[in-house]
XYZ file of C-alpha atoms in Angstrom:
333
model
C 0.637 5.851 -24.370
C 3.261 5.591 -21.623
C 2.336 6.146 -17.977
C 4.979 7.377 -15.527
C 4.645 7.569 -11.759
C 7.045 9.733 -9.785
C 7.400 12.212 -12.658
C 8.058 15.043 -10.197
C 11.135 13.255 -8.804
C 14.723 12.825 -9.959
C 14.341 9.554 -11.883
C 10.816 10.177 -13.153
C 11.620 13.717 -14.257
C 14.713 12.687 -16.203
C 12.797 9.735 -17.640
C 10.151 12.116 -18.977
C 12.914 14.304 -20.397
C 14.337 11.356 -22.333
C 11.024 9.843 -23.406
C 9.800 13.215 -24.652
C 12.368 12.919 -27.445
C 10.216 10.171 -28.972
C 6.779 10.159 -30.534
C 4.860 8.075 -27.988
C 2.359 10.122 -25.927
C 3.344 10.538 -22.278
C 1.103 10.696 -19.233
C 2.439 11.435 -15.742
C 0.512 11.392 -12.497
C 1.031 13.883 -9.694
C -0.256 14.571 -6.191
C 0.880 18.160 -5.685
C 0.581 20.424 -8.716
C 3.348 22.691 -7.422
C 5.841 19.824 -7.694
C 5.379 19.762 -11.462
C 7.427 22.971 -11.560
C 10.535 20.965 -10.654
C 10.179 18.928 -13.816
C 9.287 22.016 -15.852
C 12.539 23.616 -14.675
C 14.476 20.501 -15.675
C 13.086 20.729 -19.213
C 13.938 24.444 -19.288
C 17.526 23.618 -18.285
C 17.867 21.747 -21.585
C 15.702 24.198 -23.584
C 12.968 21.599 -24.083
C 9.933 23.604 -23.024
C 8.029 22.511 -26.135
C 8.510 18.839 -25.275
C 7.352 19.488 -21.715
C 4.098 20.923 -23.051
C 3.310 17.586 -24.724
C 3.152 15.702 -21.389
C -0.323 14.970 -20.065
C -0.348 15.542 -16.303
C -3.098 13.710 -14.419
C -3.899 14.200 -10.712
C -3.745 10.790 -9.063
C -2.229 8.923 -6.146
C -0.945 5.356 -6.391
C -3.245 4.503 -3.489
C -6.291 6.131 -5.118
C -7.736 3.333 -7.259
C -10.507 5.323 -9.052
C -8.048 8.050 -10.073
C -5.512 5.449 -11.186
C -8.094 3.663 -13.312
C -8.621 6.866 -15.275
C -4.872 7.354 -15.589
C -4.473 3.827 -17.028
C -6.955 4.364 -19.843
C -5.228 3.897 -23.194
C -1.853 3.092 -21.621
C 0.404 0.372 -23.044
C 3.605 0.736 -20.968
C 4.208 1.723 -17.349
C 7.297 3.082 -15.615
C 6.758 2.936 -11.866
C 9.235 5.383 -10.321
C 7.193 6.653 -7.369
C 8.340 5.645 -3.885
C 8.744 7.017 -0.404
C 12.311 7.213 0.881
C 12.877 7.542 4.613
C 15.089 5.891 7.209
C 13.128 7.255 10.166
C 11.411 4.337 11.951
C 8.412 6.589 12.611
C 7.660 6.572 8.877
C 7.070 2.817 8.731
C 3.347 3.128 8.057
C 3.669 5.548 5.153
C 6.559 3.522 3.708
C 4.394 0.411 3.652
C 1.414 2.314 2.295
C 3.303 3.876 -0.593
C 6.022 1.377 -1.442
C 4.175 -1.909 -0.983
C 0.458 -1.141 -1.271
C 0.998 1.489 -3.934
C 3.085 -0.897 -6.034
C 0.478 -3.626 -5.576
C -2.151 -1.242 -6.946
C 0.028 -0.412 -9.952
C 0.598 -4.108 -10.641
C -3.071 -5.010 -10.283
C -4.189 -2.286 -12.655
C -1.448 -3.191 -15.124
C -2.828 -6.723 -15.191
C -6.410 -5.487 -15.500
C -5.604 -3.082 -18.355
C -3.363 -5.504 -20.245
C -0.196 -3.432 -19.975
C 2.463 -4.693 -22.375
C 5.501 -3.920 -20.159
C 5.949 -2.801 -16.568
C 9.279 -1.280 -15.491
C 9.738 -1.002 -11.738
C 12.364 1.174 -10.075
C 13.548 -0.640 -6.968
C 16.834 -0.108 -5.120
C 20.049 -1.847 -4.160
C 18.453 -1.704 -0.695
C 16.201 -4.557 -1.830
C 19.066 -6.821 -2.887
C 20.154 -9.737 -0.731
C 22.452 -10.123 2.254
C 25.895 -11.675 1.669
C 26.670 -14.716 3.782
C 30.320 -13.695 4.034
C 30.859 -10.070 5.171
C 32.544 -7.998 2.492
C 31.589 -10.311 -0.384
C 30.094 -8.958 -3.612
C 26.323 -8.453 -3.847
C 24.616 -9.541 -7.075
C 21.050 -9.981 -8.270
C 21.267 -13.577 -7.066
C 22.315 -12.786 -3.504
C 19.545 -14.116 -1.276
C 17.525 -11.926 1.053
C 17.960 -13.007 4.659
C 14.761 -12.275 6.634
C 16.682 -12.760 9.872
C 19.200 -10.016 9.098
C 18.711 -6.424 10.227
C 16.915 -4.291 7.629
C 15.513 -0.785 7.757
C 11.813 -0.201 7.096
C 12.793 1.301 3.749
C 14.676 -1.847 2.757
C 11.799 -4.063 3.860
C 9.216 -2.072 1.927
C 11.309 -1.919 -1.258
C 11.777 -5.678 -1.014
C 8.036 -6.036 -0.424
C 7.357 -3.884 -3.486
C 9.482 -6.217 -5.581
C 7.460 -9.157 -4.304
C 4.331 -7.484 -5.661
C 5.994 -7.040 -9.046
C 7.066 -10.676 -9.108
C 3.495 -11.658 -8.235
C 2.314 -9.704 -11.259
C 4.916 -11.467 -13.383
C 3.654 -14.853 -12.231
C 0.156 -13.736 -13.217
C 1.262 -12.895 -16.750
C 2.571 -9.318 -16.592
C 5.779 -8.600 -18.519
C 8.135 -6.914 -16.054
C 11.677 -5.671 -15.599
C 13.123 -4.363 -12.348
C 16.105 -2.054 -11.911
C 17.969 -1.774 -8.615
C 19.929 1.495 -8.734
C 22.370 2.640 -6.099
C 22.531 6.215 -4.822
C 21.400 8.288 -7.800
C 22.983 11.628 -8.654
C 21.763 14.135 -11.184
C 20.849 17.786 -11.781
C 17.704 19.307 -10.326
C 15.508 18.072 -7.464
C 18.139 19.189 -4.976
C 15.786 18.789 -2.008
C 15.424 15.060 -2.641
C 17.615 11.984 -2.332
C 21.283 12.604 -3.103
C 20.731 16.347 -2.762
C 21.295 15.783 0.951
C 24.919 14.819 0.205
C 25.571 18.088 -1.631
C 23.851 19.998 1.155
C 26.066 18.380 3.796
C 29.259 19.160 1.878
C 28.228 22.755 1.255
C 27.529 23.272 4.961
C 30.825 21.659 5.867
C 31.031 17.893 6.273
C 33.893 17.300 8.697
C 33.340 13.641 9.534
C 33.744 10.570 7.354
C 33.743 6.772 7.451
C 35.379 4.283 5.110
C 32.257 2.391 4.163
C 31.370 1.827 0.503
C 28.497 3.233 -1.481
C 27.187 2.180 -4.900
C 26.480 5.287 -7.007
C 25.137 6.048 -10.475
C 24.167 8.984 -12.703
C 20.443 9.476 -13.262
C 20.999 9.585 -17.032
C 22.349 6.029 -16.894
C 19.391 4.816 -14.847
C 16.950 6.305 -17.346
C 18.792 5.011 -20.432
C 18.890 1.469 -19.067
C 15.226 1.572 -18.067
C 14.166 2.568 -21.569
C 16.381 -0.016 -23.253
C 15.074 -2.779 -21.004
C 11.454 -1.758 -21.489
C 11.848 -1.599 -25.259
C 13.506 -5.030 -25.321
C 12.019 -8.521 -25.172
C 13.543 -9.067 -21.730
C 10.976 -10.214 -19.187
C 11.109 -11.339 -15.569
C 14.593 -10.031 -14.800
C 16.131 -7.482 -12.442
C 19.376 -5.596 -12.803
C 21.762 -3.915 -10.397
C 22.513 -0.385 -11.610
C 25.719 0.831 -10.022
C 28.324 2.675 -12.047
C 30.928 2.633 -9.311
C 31.541 1.387 -5.789
C 33.116 4.283 -3.957
C 34.039 5.022 -0.354
C 32.039 7.725 1.377
C 35.307 9.597 1.949
C 36.149 9.665 -1.766
C 32.614 10.668 -2.689
C 32.607 13.571 -0.222
C 36.115 14.660 -1.238
C 35.123 14.691 -4.910
C 32.021 16.804 -4.323
C 33.954 19.129 -2.034
C 36.577 19.632 -4.758
C 33.820 20.587 -7.171
C 32.628 23.205 -4.687
C 36.155 24.463 -3.979
C 35.759 23.387 -0.372
C 37.770 21.177 1.948
C 36.702 17.580 2.316
C 36.040 15.777 5.611
C 39.086 15.322 7.839
C 37.839 13.529 10.965
C 37.331 9.770 10.927
C 34.255 8.635 12.853
C 34.727 5.345 14.700
C 31.931 2.813 15.106
C 31.588 3.436 18.872
C 31.248 7.168 18.259
C 28.705 6.605 15.496
C 26.764 4.250 17.761
C 26.583 6.975 20.387
C 25.644 9.580 17.769
C 22.560 7.798 16.416
C 21.293 7.119 19.914
C 21.828 10.749 20.872
C 19.983 11.829 17.731
C 17.086 9.559 18.733
C 16.903 11.325 22.086
C 17.036 14.782 20.498
C 14.329 13.858 18.011
C 12.080 12.889 20.904
C 12.796 15.991 22.931
C 12.570 18.426 20.018
C 9.810 16.558 18.158
C 11.754 16.564 14.904
C 12.689 14.094 12.200
C 15.642 11.800 12.723
C 18.893 13.063 11.195
C 20.853 9.903 11.958
C 19.257 6.492 12.394
C 20.589 3.071 13.338
C 20.379 1.983 9.703
C 22.267 5.049 8.469
C 24.971 4.480 11.060
C 25.242 0.807 10.122
C 25.381 1.558 6.384
C 28.247 4.001 6.894
C 30.585 1.049 7.562
C 29.369 -1.527 5.037
C 32.035 -2.566 2.552
C 30.165 -5.011 0.315
C 30.541 -3.965 -3.355
C 27.718 -4.289 -5.888
C 28.237 -6.184 -9.139
C 26.913 -4.546 -12.335
C 28.181 -7.209 -14.738
C 24.705 -8.569 -15.540
C 23.425 -5.369 -17.143
C 26.759 -4.832 -18.886
C 26.556 -8.281 -20.453
C 22.914 -7.931 -21.501
C 23.004 -4.414 -22.941
C 26.734 -3.850 -23.373
C 26.157 -0.658 -21.440
C 29.009 1.652 -20.455
C 28.331 3.685 -17.321
C 29.276 7.287 -16.696
C 32.610 7.883 -14.948
C 31.265 9.126 -11.625
C 34.139 11.159 -10.183
C 34.232 13.719 -13.029
C 30.430 13.642 -13.084
C 30.160 14.516 -9.379
C 32.834 17.183 -9.657
C 30.989 18.866 -12.533
C 27.612 18.522 -10.810
C 28.741 20.035 -7.505
C 28.940 23.682 -8.668
C 25.331 23.484 -9.860
C 24.200 22.827 -6.324
C 26.066 25.891 -5.050
C 23.994 28.003 -7.472
C 20.748 26.423 -6.279
């Protein structure tokens, strides 16, 4: 029996889609029953309704220990995909609760139930900080606690610390650190915001870099690592380092729209995130642009994927054609 958290999200949903091709029973936990429809629709997209029916859906929360204990019964492998993603400083408490405490609960129960392998979905946000600006980031780049990090980065790093604790206590683990993940479905989550911005008309751009990857690649690597004898390792999953301008232009081309034409300078961006902070206070709404988002728009450090290529000999999806083909699907959403 395989247990999956986050099965109503982009990675978890596509992971279920791939795992359902096998013969091992699947169990996925959920908090909101309505969200299961997103994964049902994904299976329907590929005409795999029969495989979807084989999944056992269990109501549970990764911070609800009694419910999790029931979900762990009979489980041999765990894929922990659930996480909270937010760059709004006001979400610090929920980020810590879900990303750190929730992961700690998953690790503790995996140890208690003798789980054979634990695969944790982290993020490139949890990788280290280069000493020299612009230098390549690898799995060995050290985390600098003195450097500026968003609450999301801190909690994803904290989640990894919980996984490493479990490893030290005897749990077999692998960690994947994907970049910005693109894929069909779940348009209201994650990278769907990029498609939404382009569709509405994204006029501004920066020349910062972004590590991106197709969800199918993330899922394939996760399964291969979990099925292998590899233990106590983490892997950067980035198919391509691309400028934000190129990424937006590519998606815009797929939508038959014009790409961004106005370069946003750092001083202007600095003013913009502060102005957004003020508006969020006055209008009592979520932040649309935070200090971290503004800072990330100008980062140029590339991510190195050579470790996973050497270990698995994996060939990643060419992202520009992938994005261009994916873009029209969002316009139909």
